[in-house]
Amino acid sequence: MIWLAALGFAGCSSSSPANVAGDYSVNITNGANGCNLQNWTEGSSNTGIPVSVTQTAGSAKASVVITGATGVYVNAVIGGMTFDSSVDGNNLDGLLHGTRAYTMGGCTYTFTVDLASSLSADTLSGTLTYIPATNHGTDCGVLETCTSVQQFNGLRPPK
């Protein structure tokens, strides 16, 4: 299963950043597959995906890394496994700009994964949106406007 996350940045509420740091065990469910990605079955899920979030105390910047075997897989499929992220209040949002290029006729593309999430106590939940970044070739078709989405929630040990 591809774990693609498109990370949207939070609005301008400028709340103090919550402490989102920790090692999470994440469960993920495939939603709509608007990009017709291979090996993506809507409604299928994976559990126990290890994700590590690092954040300097009080900082609005964070790094989200998919670790373990899933991280290796995501790195092979997307060309990265680390989201550059920001924290605004309880919101953790980030982007993973994939570097693995795919081709379809005259279309060349990579994926950007958008992570949009919020923290409640020790549970992080949100969405990952996979967005193709194309060369705008005539063969790109649906890849110019499609997205595929996953929902997730992850639990970290209590602080």
Short mmCIF file of N, CA and C in Angstrom, two decimals:
data_model
loop_
_atom_site.label_atom_id
_atom_site.label_comp_id
_atom_site.label_asym_id
_atom_site.label_seq_id
_atom_site.Cartn_x
_atom_site.Cartn_y
_atom_site.Cartn_z
N MET A 1 0.85 -1.17 0.00
CA MET A 1 0.00 0.00 0.00
C MET A 1 0.89 1.22 0.00
N ILE A 2 0.56 2.16 -0.83
CA ILE A 2 1.31 3.40 -0.87
C ILE A 2 0.82 4.29 0.27
N TRP A 3 1.73 4.85 1.00
CA TRP A 3 1.37 5.78 2.07
C TRP A 3 1.77 7.15 1.58
N LEU A 4 0.84 7.83 0.89
CA LEU A 4 1.15 9.13 0.32
C LEU A 4 0.46 10.20 1.13
N ALA A 5 1.18 11.20 1.44
CA ALA A 5 0.62 12.23 2.23
C ALA A 5 0.89 13.56 1.63
N ALA A 6 -0.18 14.27 1.35
CA ALA A 6 0.00 15.63 0.89
C ALA A 6 -0.26 16.49 2.09
N LEU A 7 0.62 17.34 2.44
CA LEU A 7 0.51 18.09 3.67
C LEU A 7 0.08 19.51 3.39
N GLY A 8 -1.05 19.91 3.94
CA GLY A 8 -1.52 21.28 3.79
C GLY A 8 -1.11 22.07 4.99
N PHE A 9 -0.71 23.29 4.77
CA PHE A 9 -0.28 24.11 5.89
C PHE A 9 -1.48 24.75 6.55
N ALA A 10 -1.41 24.86 7.88
CA ALA A 10 -2.52 25.39 8.66
C ALA A 10 -2.73 26.86 8.36
N GLY A 11 -3.91 27.34 8.71
CA GLY A 11 -4.26 28.74 8.52
C GLY A 11 -3.42 29.64 9.41
N CYS A 12 -3.72 30.89 9.41
CA CYS A 12 -2.90 31.88 10.10
C CYS A 12 -3.41 32.16 11.50
N SER A 13 -3.78 31.14 12.24
CA SER A 13 -4.31 31.39 13.57
C SER A 13 -3.21 31.70 14.57
N SER A 14 -1.99 31.37 14.27
CA SER A 14 -0.80 31.64 15.08
C SER A 14 -0.98 31.27 16.55
N SER A 15 -1.55 30.08 16.80
CA SER A 15 -1.66 29.56 18.16
C SER A 15 -0.32 29.00 18.58
N SER A 16 -0.10 28.94 19.89
CA SER A 16 1.12 28.33 20.39
C SER A 16 1.16 26.88 19.94
N PRO A 17 2.32 26.42 19.47
CA PRO A 17 2.40 25.05 18.97
C PRO A 17 2.31 24.01 20.10
N ALA A 18 1.46 23.01 19.89
CA ALA A 18 1.36 21.90 20.83
C ALA A 18 2.63 21.06 20.73
N ASN A 19 2.87 20.23 21.74
CA ASN A 19 3.98 19.28 21.70
C ASN A 19 3.47 18.03 20.96
N VAL A 20 3.86 17.89 19.70
CA VAL A 20 3.42 16.77 18.87
C VAL A 20 4.47 15.67 18.79
N ALA A 21 5.63 15.87 19.39
CA ALA A 21 6.74 14.93 19.29
C ALA A 21 6.37 13.57 19.89
N GLY A 22 6.92 12.52 19.29
CA GLY A 22 6.73 11.18 19.82
C GLY A 22 6.80 10.13 18.74
N ASP A 23 6.76 8.89 19.19
CA ASP A 23 6.72 7.75 18.28
C ASP A 23 5.30 7.21 18.27
N TYR A 24 4.68 7.27 17.10
CA TYR A 24 3.28 6.91 16.93
C TYR A 24 3.15 5.56 16.24
N SER A 25 2.10 4.83 16.60
CA SER A 25 1.70 3.63 15.87
C SER A 25 0.46 4.04 15.09
N VAL A 26 0.58 4.06 13.75
CA VAL A 26 -0.44 4.66 12.89
C VAL A 26 -1.25 3.59 12.15
N ASN A 27 -2.55 3.83 12.09
CA ASN A 27 -3.48 3.02 11.30
C ASN A 27 -3.95 3.88 10.14
N ILE A 28 -4.00 3.29 8.94
CA ILE A 28 -4.34 4.07 7.76
C ILE A 28 -5.36 3.33 6.92
N THR A 29 -6.30 4.09 6.33
CA THR A 29 -7.34 3.51 5.48
C THR A 29 -7.38 4.26 4.17
N ASN A 30 -7.37 3.51 3.07
CA ASN A 30 -7.45 4.13 1.75
C ASN A 30 -8.84 4.70 1.52
N GLY A 31 -8.87 5.95 1.05
CA GLY A 31 -10.10 6.59 0.65
C GLY A 31 -10.19 6.61 -0.87
N ALA A 32 -10.75 7.66 -1.40
CA ALA A 32 -10.94 7.80 -2.84
C ALA A 32 -9.61 7.75 -3.58
N ASN A 33 -9.58 7.01 -4.68
CA ASN A 33 -8.38 6.86 -5.51
C ASN A 33 -8.60 7.59 -6.83
N GLY A 34 -8.67 8.90 -6.77
CA GLY A 34 -8.93 9.72 -7.95
C GLY A 34 -7.85 9.63 -9.01
N CYS A 35 -6.64 9.19 -8.64
CA CYS A 35 -5.52 9.09 -9.59
C CYS A 35 -5.36 7.68 -10.14
N ASN A 36 -6.25 6.77 -9.77
CA ASN A 36 -6.19 5.38 -10.22
C ASN A 36 -4.83 4.75 -9.94
N LEU A 37 -4.34 4.92 -8.72
CA LEU A 37 -3.05 4.36 -8.33
C LEU A 37 -3.15 2.84 -8.24
N GLN A 38 -2.09 2.16 -8.68
CA GLN A 38 -2.05 0.70 -8.61
C GLN A 38 -1.95 0.26 -7.16
N ASN A 39 -2.44 -0.94 -6.89
CA ASN A 39 -2.39 -1.55 -5.55
C ASN A 39 -3.10 -0.72 -4.49
N TRP A 40 -4.13 0.02 -4.90
CA TRP A 40 -4.91 0.87 -3.99
C TRP A 40 -6.35 0.39 -4.04
N THR A 41 -6.81 -0.16 -2.94
CA THR A 41 -8.19 -0.61 -2.84
C THR A 41 -8.90 0.27 -1.83
N GLU A 42 -9.91 0.98 -2.29
CA GLU A 42 -10.66 1.87 -1.40
C GLU A 42 -11.23 1.07 -0.23
N GLY A 43 -11.01 1.57 0.99
CA GLY A 43 -11.51 0.91 2.19
C GLY A 43 -10.52 -0.05 2.83
N SER A 44 -9.45 -0.44 2.11
CA SER A 44 -8.47 -1.33 2.74
C SER A 44 -7.62 -0.53 3.72
N SER A 45 -7.09 -1.24 4.71
CA SER A 45 -6.33 -0.53 5.74
C SER A 45 -5.11 -1.32 6.17
N ASN A 46 -4.18 -0.61 6.76
CA ASN A 46 -2.97 -1.17 7.37
C ASN A 46 -2.87 -0.60 8.77
N THR A 47 -2.33 -1.40 9.68
CA THR A 47 -2.21 -0.95 11.07
C THR A 47 -0.77 -1.08 11.54
N GLY A 48 -0.47 -0.36 12.61
CA GLY A 48 0.83 -0.48 13.26
C GLY A 48 2.00 0.11 12.49
N ILE A 49 1.74 1.11 11.66
CA ILE A 49 2.81 1.75 10.89
C ILE A 49 3.59 2.68 11.82
N PRO A 50 4.90 2.48 11.95
CA PRO A 50 5.68 3.33 12.86
C PRO A 50 6.00 4.69 12.23
N VAL A 51 5.69 5.74 12.96
CA VAL A 51 5.95 7.11 12.52
C VAL A 51 6.57 7.87 13.68
N SER A 52 7.67 8.56 13.40
CA SER A 52 8.37 9.33 14.42
C SER A 52 8.24 10.82 14.12
N VAL A 53 7.80 11.58 15.10
CA VAL A 53 7.68 13.04 14.97
C VAL A 53 8.68 13.68 15.91
N THR A 54 9.55 14.52 15.35
CA THR A 54 10.50 15.26 16.19
C THR A 54 10.16 16.74 16.12
N GLN A 55 10.36 17.41 17.24
CA GLN A 55 10.04 18.83 17.36
C GLN A 55 10.82 19.38 18.54
N THR A 56 11.51 20.48 18.33
CA THR A 56 12.17 21.15 19.43
C THR A 56 11.08 21.78 20.29
N ALA A 57 11.20 21.67 21.60
CA ALA A 57 10.17 22.18 22.51
C ALA A 57 9.78 23.61 22.16
N GLY A 58 8.49 23.85 22.01
CA GLY A 58 7.97 25.17 21.73
C GLY A 58 8.10 25.62 20.29
N SER A 59 8.73 24.81 19.45
CA SER A 59 8.96 25.20 18.06
C SER A 59 7.73 24.92 17.19
N ALA A 60 7.56 25.74 16.18
CA ALA A 60 6.48 25.54 15.21
C ALA A 60 6.92 24.65 14.06
N LYS A 61 8.14 24.16 14.10
CA LYS A 61 8.64 23.27 13.04
C LYS A 61 8.74 21.86 13.59
N ALA A 62 8.43 20.90 12.71
CA ALA A 62 8.52 19.48 13.08
C ALA A 62 8.94 18.67 11.87
N SER A 63 9.41 17.48 12.14
CA SER A 63 9.75 16.53 11.09
C SER A 63 8.98 15.25 11.36
N VAL A 64 8.29 14.75 10.34
CA VAL A 64 7.51 13.52 10.45
C VAL A 64 8.17 12.49 9.55
N VAL A 65 8.60 11.36 10.13
CA VAL A 65 9.31 10.33 9.38
C VAL A 65 8.57 9.01 9.50
N ILE A 66 8.24 8.41 8.35
CA ILE A 66 7.67 7.07 8.31
C ILE A 66 8.86 6.11 8.46
N THR A 67 8.83 5.26 9.47
CA THR A 67 9.98 4.40 9.75
C THR A 67 9.63 2.93 9.48
N GLY A 68 10.54 2.05 9.82
CA GLY A 68 10.32 0.62 9.67
C GLY A 68 10.19 0.21 8.21
N ALA A 69 9.63 -0.97 8.00
CA ALA A 69 9.47 -1.53 6.65
C ALA A 69 8.58 -0.64 5.78
N THR A 70 7.58 -0.01 6.39
CA THR A 70 6.70 0.88 5.62
C THR A 70 7.48 2.09 5.12
N GLY A 71 8.37 2.62 5.93
CA GLY A 71 9.20 3.74 5.50
C GLY A 71 10.09 3.37 4.33
N VAL A 72 10.67 2.17 4.38
CA VAL A 72 11.50 1.70 3.27
C VAL A 72 10.66 1.60 2.00
N TYR A 73 9.45 1.06 2.13
CA TYR A 73 8.55 0.91 0.98
C TYR A 73 8.16 2.28 0.41
N VAL A 74 7.75 3.20 1.28
CA VAL A 74 7.34 4.54 0.83
C VAL A 74 8.52 5.23 0.15
N ASN A 75 9.70 5.09 0.70
CA ASN A 75 10.88 5.70 0.09
C ASN A 75 11.11 5.14 -1.32
N ALA A 76 10.90 3.84 -1.50
CA ALA A 76 11.08 3.23 -2.82
C ALA A 76 10.01 3.68 -3.82
N VAL A 77 8.78 3.81 -3.35
CA VAL A 77 7.66 4.15 -4.25
C VAL A 77 7.55 5.65 -4.49
N ILE A 78 7.73 6.46 -3.46
CA ILE A 78 7.54 7.90 -3.55
C ILE A 78 8.87 8.64 -3.75
N GLY A 79 9.93 8.10 -3.19
CA GLY A 79 11.21 8.79 -3.26
C GLY A 79 11.39 9.73 -2.09
N GLY A 80 11.01 9.28 -0.92
CA GLY A 80 11.14 10.05 0.31
C GLY A 80 10.25 9.44 1.37
N MET A 81 10.53 9.76 2.62
CA MET A 81 9.71 9.26 3.73
C MET A 81 9.63 10.28 4.86
N THR A 82 10.10 11.52 4.59
CA THR A 82 10.12 12.57 5.61
C THR A 82 9.29 13.76 5.16
N PHE A 83 8.38 14.18 6.02
CA PHE A 83 7.56 15.35 5.79
C PHE A 83 8.16 16.56 6.50
N ASP A 84 8.38 17.64 5.77
CA ASP A 84 8.74 18.91 6.39
C ASP A 84 7.43 19.50 6.88
N SER A 85 7.33 19.74 8.17
CA SER A 85 6.03 20.05 8.77
C SER A 85 6.06 21.30 9.63
N SER A 86 4.86 21.80 9.90
CA SER A 86 4.68 22.93 10.79
C SER A 86 3.59 22.61 11.80
N VAL A 87 3.69 23.24 12.96
CA VAL A 87 2.72 23.04 14.03
C VAL A 87 2.09 24.39 14.36
N ASP A 88 0.77 24.43 14.35
CA ASP A 88 0.02 25.64 14.70
C ASP A 88 -1.09 25.20 15.64
N GLY A 89 -0.95 25.54 16.91
CA GLY A 89 -1.90 25.02 17.89
C GLY A 89 -1.77 23.51 17.93
N ASN A 90 -2.88 22.80 17.78
CA ASN A 90 -2.87 21.34 17.76
C ASN A 90 -2.77 20.77 16.35
N ASN A 91 -2.59 21.62 15.36
CA ASN A 91 -2.51 21.16 13.97
C ASN A 91 -1.07 20.88 13.56
N LEU A 92 -0.87 19.73 12.95
CA LEU A 92 0.43 19.34 12.41
C LEU A 92 0.21 19.11 10.91
N ASP A 93 0.85 19.91 10.10
CA ASP A 93 0.68 19.83 8.65
C ASP A 93 2.05 19.80 7.99
N GLY A 94 2.15 19.08 6.89
CA GLY A 94 3.44 18.99 6.23
C GLY A 94 3.35 18.51 4.79
N LEU A 95 4.50 18.50 4.16
CA LEU A 95 4.62 18.06 2.77
C LEU A 95 5.80 17.12 2.61
N LEU A 96 5.58 16.10 1.81
CA LEU A 96 6.64 15.21 1.38
C LEU A 96 6.72 15.35 -0.13
N HIS A 97 7.83 15.90 -0.63
CA HIS A 97 8.02 16.06 -2.07
C HIS A 97 8.80 14.85 -2.57
N GLY A 98 8.10 13.92 -3.21
CA GLY A 98 8.73 12.71 -3.70
C GLY A 98 9.71 13.00 -4.82
N THR A 99 10.73 12.16 -4.92
CA THR A 99 11.74 12.34 -5.96
C THR A 99 11.74 11.21 -6.98
N ARG A 100 10.94 10.15 -6.75
CA ARG A 100 10.90 9.05 -7.71
C ARG A 100 10.01 9.45 -8.88
N ALA A 101 10.60 9.46 -10.07
CA ALA A 101 9.87 9.87 -11.28
C ALA A 101 9.23 8.67 -11.97
N TYR A 102 8.03 8.89 -12.46
CA TYR A 102 7.28 7.92 -13.25
C TYR A 102 7.03 8.53 -14.63
N THR A 103 6.81 7.67 -15.61
CA THR A 103 6.47 8.16 -16.94
C THR A 103 5.24 7.43 -17.46
N MET A 104 4.47 8.15 -18.28
CA MET A 104 3.29 7.62 -18.95
C MET A 104 3.25 8.30 -20.31
N GLY A 105 3.79 7.65 -21.33
CA GLY A 105 3.93 8.30 -22.63
C GLY A 105 4.86 9.49 -22.48
N GLY A 106 4.37 10.68 -22.88
CA GLY A 106 5.15 11.90 -22.78
C GLY A 106 5.00 12.61 -21.45
N CYS A 107 4.33 11.97 -20.50
CA CYS A 107 4.12 12.57 -19.17
C CYS A 107 5.14 12.01 -18.19
N THR A 108 5.82 12.89 -17.49
CA THR A 108 6.71 12.50 -16.40
C THR A 108 6.15 13.13 -15.13
N TYR A 109 6.13 12.36 -14.04
CA TYR A 109 5.54 12.90 -12.81
C TYR A 109 6.17 12.26 -11.57
N THR A 110 6.07 13.00 -10.48
CA THR A 110 6.41 12.54 -9.13
C THR A 110 5.17 12.78 -8.28
N PHE A 111 5.26 12.47 -7.01
CA PHE A 111 4.13 12.72 -6.11
C PHE A 111 4.54 13.65 -4.98
N THR A 112 3.64 14.53 -4.62
CA THR A 112 3.73 15.30 -3.40
C THR A 112 2.66 14.75 -2.48
N VAL A 113 3.02 14.48 -1.25
CA VAL A 113 2.06 13.98 -0.27
C VAL A 113 1.81 15.10 0.74
N ASP A 114 0.54 15.43 0.90
CA ASP A 114 0.11 16.50 1.79
C ASP A 114 -0.44 15.88 3.07
N LEU A 115 0.16 16.21 4.19
CA LEU A 115 -0.27 15.73 5.50
C LEU A 115 -1.04 16.85 6.20
N ALA A 116 -2.26 16.56 6.59
CA ALA A 116 -3.07 17.51 7.36
C ALA A 116 -3.62 16.75 8.55
N SER A 117 -3.25 17.18 9.78
CA SER A 117 -3.66 16.41 10.95
C SER A 117 -3.83 17.31 12.17
N SER A 118 -4.44 16.73 13.19
CA SER A 118 -4.56 17.43 14.46
C SER A 118 -4.34 16.45 15.59
N LEU A 119 -3.84 16.98 16.71
CA LEU A 119 -3.53 16.19 17.89
C LEU A 119 -4.60 16.42 18.94
N SER A 120 -5.10 15.31 19.50
CA SER A 120 -6.03 15.36 20.63
C SER A 120 -5.47 14.40 21.68
N ALA A 121 -5.05 14.94 22.80
CA ALA A 121 -4.35 14.15 23.83
C ALA A 121 -3.13 13.50 23.18
N ASP A 122 -3.10 12.18 23.05
CA ASP A 122 -1.96 11.49 22.44
C ASP A 122 -2.33 10.85 21.11
N THR A 123 -3.43 11.28 20.51
CA THR A 123 -3.86 10.73 19.23
C THR A 123 -3.75 11.78 18.13
N LEU A 124 -3.04 11.42 17.08
CA LEU A 124 -2.88 12.27 15.90
C LEU A 124 -3.76 11.68 14.81
N SER A 125 -4.64 12.48 14.22
CA SER A 125 -5.51 11.97 13.15
C SER A 125 -5.62 13.00 12.04
N GLY A 126 -5.87 12.50 10.84
CA GLY A 126 -5.98 13.40 9.70
C GLY A 126 -6.00 12.68 8.38
N THR A 127 -5.50 13.37 7.36
CA THR A 127 -5.52 12.83 6.01
C THR A 127 -4.15 12.98 5.34
N LEU A 128 -3.92 12.08 4.40
CA LEU A 128 -2.78 12.16 3.50
C LEU A 128 -3.38 12.27 2.10
N THR A 129 -2.95 13.28 1.37
CA THR A 129 -3.44 13.47 0.01
C THR A 129 -2.27 13.38 -0.95
N TYR A 130 -2.41 12.48 -1.93
CA TYR A 130 -1.37 12.27 -2.93
C TYR A 130 -1.70 13.11 -4.15
N ILE A 131 -0.75 13.97 -4.53
CA ILE A 131 -0.95 14.90 -5.64
C ILE A 131 0.17 14.72 -6.65
N PRO A 132 -0.15 14.32 -7.88
CA PRO A 132 0.91 14.21 -8.89
C PRO A 132 1.47 15.58 -9.26
N ALA A 133 2.79 15.66 -9.39
CA ALA A 133 3.48 16.86 -9.88
C ALA A 133 4.01 16.47 -11.26
N THR A 134 3.39 17.00 -12.31
CA THR A 134 3.69 16.56 -13.67
C THR A 134 4.53 17.58 -14.44
N ASN A 135 5.00 17.13 -15.61
CA ASN A 135 5.69 18.02 -16.54
C ASN A 135 4.69 18.70 -17.48
N HIS A 136 3.40 18.48 -17.25
CA HIS A 136 2.29 19.05 -18.03
C HIS A 136 2.30 18.58 -19.48
N GLY A 137 2.88 17.39 -19.72
CA GLY A 137 2.87 16.82 -21.07
C GLY A 137 1.46 16.47 -21.50
N THR A 138 1.27 16.35 -22.81
CA THR A 138 -0.07 16.07 -23.35
C THR A 138 -0.61 14.72 -22.89
N ASP A 139 0.25 13.80 -22.46
CA ASP A 139 -0.20 12.48 -22.01
C ASP A 139 -0.56 12.44 -20.53
N CYS A 140 -0.44 13.56 -19.83
CA CYS A 140 -0.68 13.56 -18.38
C CYS A 140 -2.17 13.41 -18.02
N GLY A 141 -3.06 13.89 -18.86
CA GLY A 141 -4.49 13.69 -18.65
C GLY A 141 -4.95 13.94 -17.24
N VAL A 142 -5.57 12.91 -16.63
CA VAL A 142 -6.18 13.01 -15.30
C VAL A 142 -5.15 13.37 -14.22
N LEU A 143 -3.88 13.07 -14.46
CA LEU A 143 -2.86 13.37 -13.45
C LEU A 143 -2.71 14.87 -13.21
N GLU A 144 -3.19 15.68 -14.11
CA GLU A 144 -3.10 17.14 -13.92
C GLU A 144 -4.01 17.65 -12.80
N THR A 145 -5.09 16.91 -12.51
CA THR A 145 -6.06 17.43 -11.54
C THR A 145 -6.49 16.44 -10.47
N CYS A 146 -5.97 15.23 -10.48
CA CYS A 146 -6.46 14.19 -9.56
C CYS A 146 -5.78 14.26 -8.19
N THR A 147 -6.42 13.63 -7.22
CA THR A 147 -5.83 13.37 -5.91
C THR A 147 -6.32 12.01 -5.44
N SER A 148 -5.53 11.36 -4.62
CA SER A 148 -5.92 10.14 -3.92
C SER A 148 -5.70 10.40 -2.44
N VAL A 149 -6.62 9.90 -1.59
CA VAL A 149 -6.63 10.30 -0.19
C VAL A 149 -6.66 9.10 0.74
N GLN A 150 -5.94 9.21 1.84
CA GLN A 150 -5.99 8.23 2.92
C GLN A 150 -6.33 8.94 4.22
N GLN A 151 -7.07 8.26 5.09
CA GLN A 151 -7.35 8.76 6.43
C GLN A 151 -6.48 7.97 7.39
N PHE A 152 -6.03 8.62 8.47
CA PHE A 152 -5.18 7.92 9.44
C PHE A 152 -5.45 8.41 10.85
N ASN A 153 -5.05 7.57 11.80
CA ASN A 153 -4.96 7.99 13.19
C ASN A 153 -3.80 7.22 13.80
N GLY A 154 -3.11 7.87 14.71
CA GLY A 154 -1.95 7.27 15.33
C GLY A 154 -1.90 7.60 16.81
N LEU A 155 -1.44 6.68 17.59
CA LEU A 155 -1.37 6.85 19.04
C LEU A 155 0.09 6.79 19.48
N ARG A 156 0.47 7.74 20.37
CA ARG A 156 1.80 7.71 20.97
C ARG A 156 1.62 7.37 22.44
N PRO A 157 2.65 6.85 23.09
CA PRO A 157 2.55 6.59 24.53
C PRO A 157 2.29 7.91 25.26
N PRO A 158 1.53 7.89 26.34
CA PRO A 158 1.28 9.12 27.10
C PRO A 158 2.58 9.75 27.59
N LYS A 159 2.58 11.07 27.65
CA LYS A 159 3.77 11.82 28.13
C LYS A 159 3.85 11.77 29.63
#
